[in-house]
């Protein structure tokens, strides 16, 4: 589960490491739950906690455009656009074969 760049060493070169603080909080919260969440909604709520728009930082352009939870067991995806976590009209659910 992530809404961050996962490329190896991506955050190592940036002087201010934009986004690393959000990633660290996400990892901390997941560790508290032994990396096991009850469902996709709980996972999306966690992504909402670290969304860019309301995160206290100096980056005025920081916004989370897409948040997606992939359930690899069920082969489904839960997608929320533009940080509309509490607005069902912006929630999309997909099933894959």
mmCIF file of C-alpha atoms in Angstrom:
data_model
loop_
_atom_site.group_PDB
_atom_site.id
_atom_site.type_symbol
_atom_site.label_atom_id
_atom_site.label_comp_id
_atom_site.label_asym_id
_atom_site.label_seq_id
_atom_site.Cartn_x
_atom_site.Cartn_y
_atom_site.Cartn_z
ATOM 1 C CA UNK A 1 0.000 0.000 0.000
ATOM 2 C CA UNK A 2 1.482 3.305 -1.009
ATOM 3 C CA UNK A 3 0.916 6.641 -2.637
ATOM 4 C CA UNK A 4 4.622 7.363 -2.852
ATOM 5 C CA UNK A 5 7.392 6.772 -5.366
ATOM 6 C CA UNK A 6 8.860 3.330 -4.732
ATOM 7 C CA UNK A 7 11.948 3.508 -6.934
ATOM 8 C CA UNK A 8 15.040 2.474 -5.015
ATOM 9 C CA UNK A 9 17.057 5.426 -3.689
ATOM 10 C CA UNK A 10 14.455 7.960 -4.921
ATOM 11 C CA UNK A 11 14.484 9.863 -1.649
ATOM 12 C CA UNK A 12 18.225 9.535 -1.018
ATOM 13 C CA UNK A 13 19.311 12.329 -3.391
ATOM 14 C CA UNK A 14 16.829 15.088 -2.550
ATOM 15 C CA UNK A 15 18.090 17.572 0.014
ATOM 16 C CA UNK A 16 14.670 18.090 1.570
ATOM 17 C CA UNK A 17 13.267 14.630 0.712
ATOM 18 C CA UNK A 18 9.751 15.874 -0.074
ATOM 19 C CA UNK A 19 7.188 13.262 0.894
ATOM 20 C CA UNK A 20 9.496 11.157 3.025
ATOM 21 C CA UNK A 21 7.829 12.412 6.205
ATOM 22 C CA UNK A 22 4.446 11.171 4.927
ATOM 23 C CA UNK A 23 5.947 7.838 3.920
ATOM 24 C CA UNK A 24 7.539 7.459 7.355
ATOM 25 C CA UNK A 25 4.210 8.102 9.112
ATOM 26 C CA UNK A 26 2.498 5.564 6.870
ATOM 27 C CA UNK A 27 5.133 2.950 7.714
ATOM 28 C CA UNK A 28 4.805 3.727 11.430
ATOM 29 C CA UNK A 29 1.014 3.343 11.368
ATOM 30 C CA UNK A 30 1.239 0.092 9.396
ATOM 31 C CA UNK A 31 3.822 -1.284 11.829
ATOM 32 C CA UNK A 32 1.442 -0.611 14.740
ATOM 33 C CA UNK A 33 -1.022 -2.940 13.014
ATOM 34 C CA UNK A 34 1.621 -5.554 12.178
ATOM 35 C CA UNK A 35 1.165 -4.536 8.515
ATOM 36 C CA UNK A 36 -2.307 -6.100 8.461
ATOM 37 C CA UNK A 37 -5.380 -4.006 7.773
ATOM 38 C CA UNK A 38 -8.981 -5.171 8.032
ATOM 39 C CA UNK A 39 -10.147 -4.059 4.605
ATOM 40 C CA UNK A 40 -9.687 -1.667 1.710
ATOM 41 C CA UNK A 41 -11.563 1.114 3.507
ATOM 42 C CA UNK A 42 -9.151 1.029 6.438
ATOM 43 C CA UNK A 43 -6.251 1.127 3.998
ATOM 44 C CA UNK A 44 -7.741 4.096 2.134
ATOM 45 C CA UNK A 45 -8.355 5.937 5.410
ATOM 46 C CA UNK A 46 -4.688 5.500 6.214
ATOM 47 C CA UNK A 47 -3.712 6.951 2.833
ATOM 48 C CA UNK A 48 -6.063 9.843 3.554
ATOM 49 C CA UNK A 49 -4.118 10.615 6.736
ATOM 50 C CA UNK A 50 -0.962 11.221 4.720
ATOM 51 C CA UNK A 51 -2.542 12.946 1.712
ATOM 52 C CA UNK A 52 -0.595 15.935 0.480
ATOM 53 C CA UNK A 53 -3.106 18.785 0.508
ATOM 54 C CA UNK A 54 -3.583 18.960 4.283
ATOM 55 C CA UNK A 55 -0.111 17.789 5.229
ATOM 56 C CA UNK A 56 1.829 20.487 7.126
ATOM 57 C CA UNK A 57 4.734 21.387 4.838
ATOM 58 C CA UNK A 58 6.074 24.235 2.733
ATOM 59 C CA UNK A 59 5.229 22.644 -0.627
ATOM 60 C CA UNK A 60 2.195 24.554 -1.939
ATOM 61 C CA UNK A 61 1.905 22.192 -4.914
ATOM 62 C CA UNK A 62 1.635 19.071 -2.791
ATOM 63 C CA UNK A 63 -1.559 17.187 -3.608
ATOM 64 C CA UNK A 64 -2.412 13.527 -3.811
ATOM 65 C CA UNK A 65 -4.070 13.121 -7.205
ATOM 66 C CA UNK A 66 -4.709 9.379 -7.066
ATOM 67 C CA UNK A 67 -4.914 6.933 -4.174
ATOM 68 C CA UNK A 68 -5.423 3.298 -5.076
ATOM 69 C CA UNK A 69 -5.695 0.216 -2.906
ATOM 70 C CA UNK A 70 -5.007 -3.001 -4.792
ATOM 71 C CA UNK A 71 -6.334 -6.227 -3.298
ATOM 72 C CA UNK A 72 -4.195 -8.871 -4.951
ATOM 73 C CA UNK A 73 -6.197 -11.726 -3.438
ATOM 74 C CA UNK A 74 -9.570 -10.511 -4.681
ATOM 75 C CA UNK A 75 -8.073 -8.901 -7.801
ATOM 76 C CA UNK A 76 -9.815 -5.603 -7.106
ATOM 77 C CA UNK A 77 -8.849 -1.958 -6.916
ATOM 78 C CA UNK A 78 -10.360 0.865 -4.867
ATOM 79 C CA UNK A 79 -9.466 4.259 -6.357
ATOM 80 C CA UNK A 80 -10.122 7.721 -4.890
ATOM 81 C CA UNK A 81 -9.393 10.844 -6.895
ATOM 82 C CA UNK A 82 -8.030 14.193 -5.780
ATOM 83 C CA UNK A 83 -8.209 13.497 -2.032
ATOM 84 C CA UNK A 84 -12.008 13.065 -1.973
ATOM 85 C CA UNK A 85 -11.736 10.327 0.654
ATOM 86 C CA UNK A 86 -15.035 11.123 2.390
ATOM 87 C CA UNK A 87 -17.068 11.631 -0.799
ATOM 88 C CA UNK A 88 -18.418 8.382 -2.320
ATOM 89 C CA UNK A 89 -19.107 10.098 -5.666
ATOM 90 C CA UNK A 90 -15.322 10.105 -6.173
ATOM 91 C CA UNK A 91 -14.778 6.464 -5.173
ATOM 92 C CA UNK A 92 -14.237 3.917 -7.933
ATOM 93 C CA UNK A 93 -14.139 0.149 -7.575
ATOM 94 C CA UNK A 94 -12.712 -2.174 -10.204
ATOM 95 C CA UNK A 95 -12.521 -5.944 -10.527
ATOM 96 C CA UNK A 96 -9.914 -7.662 -12.703
ATOM 97 C CA UNK A 97 -9.833 -11.124 -14.211
#
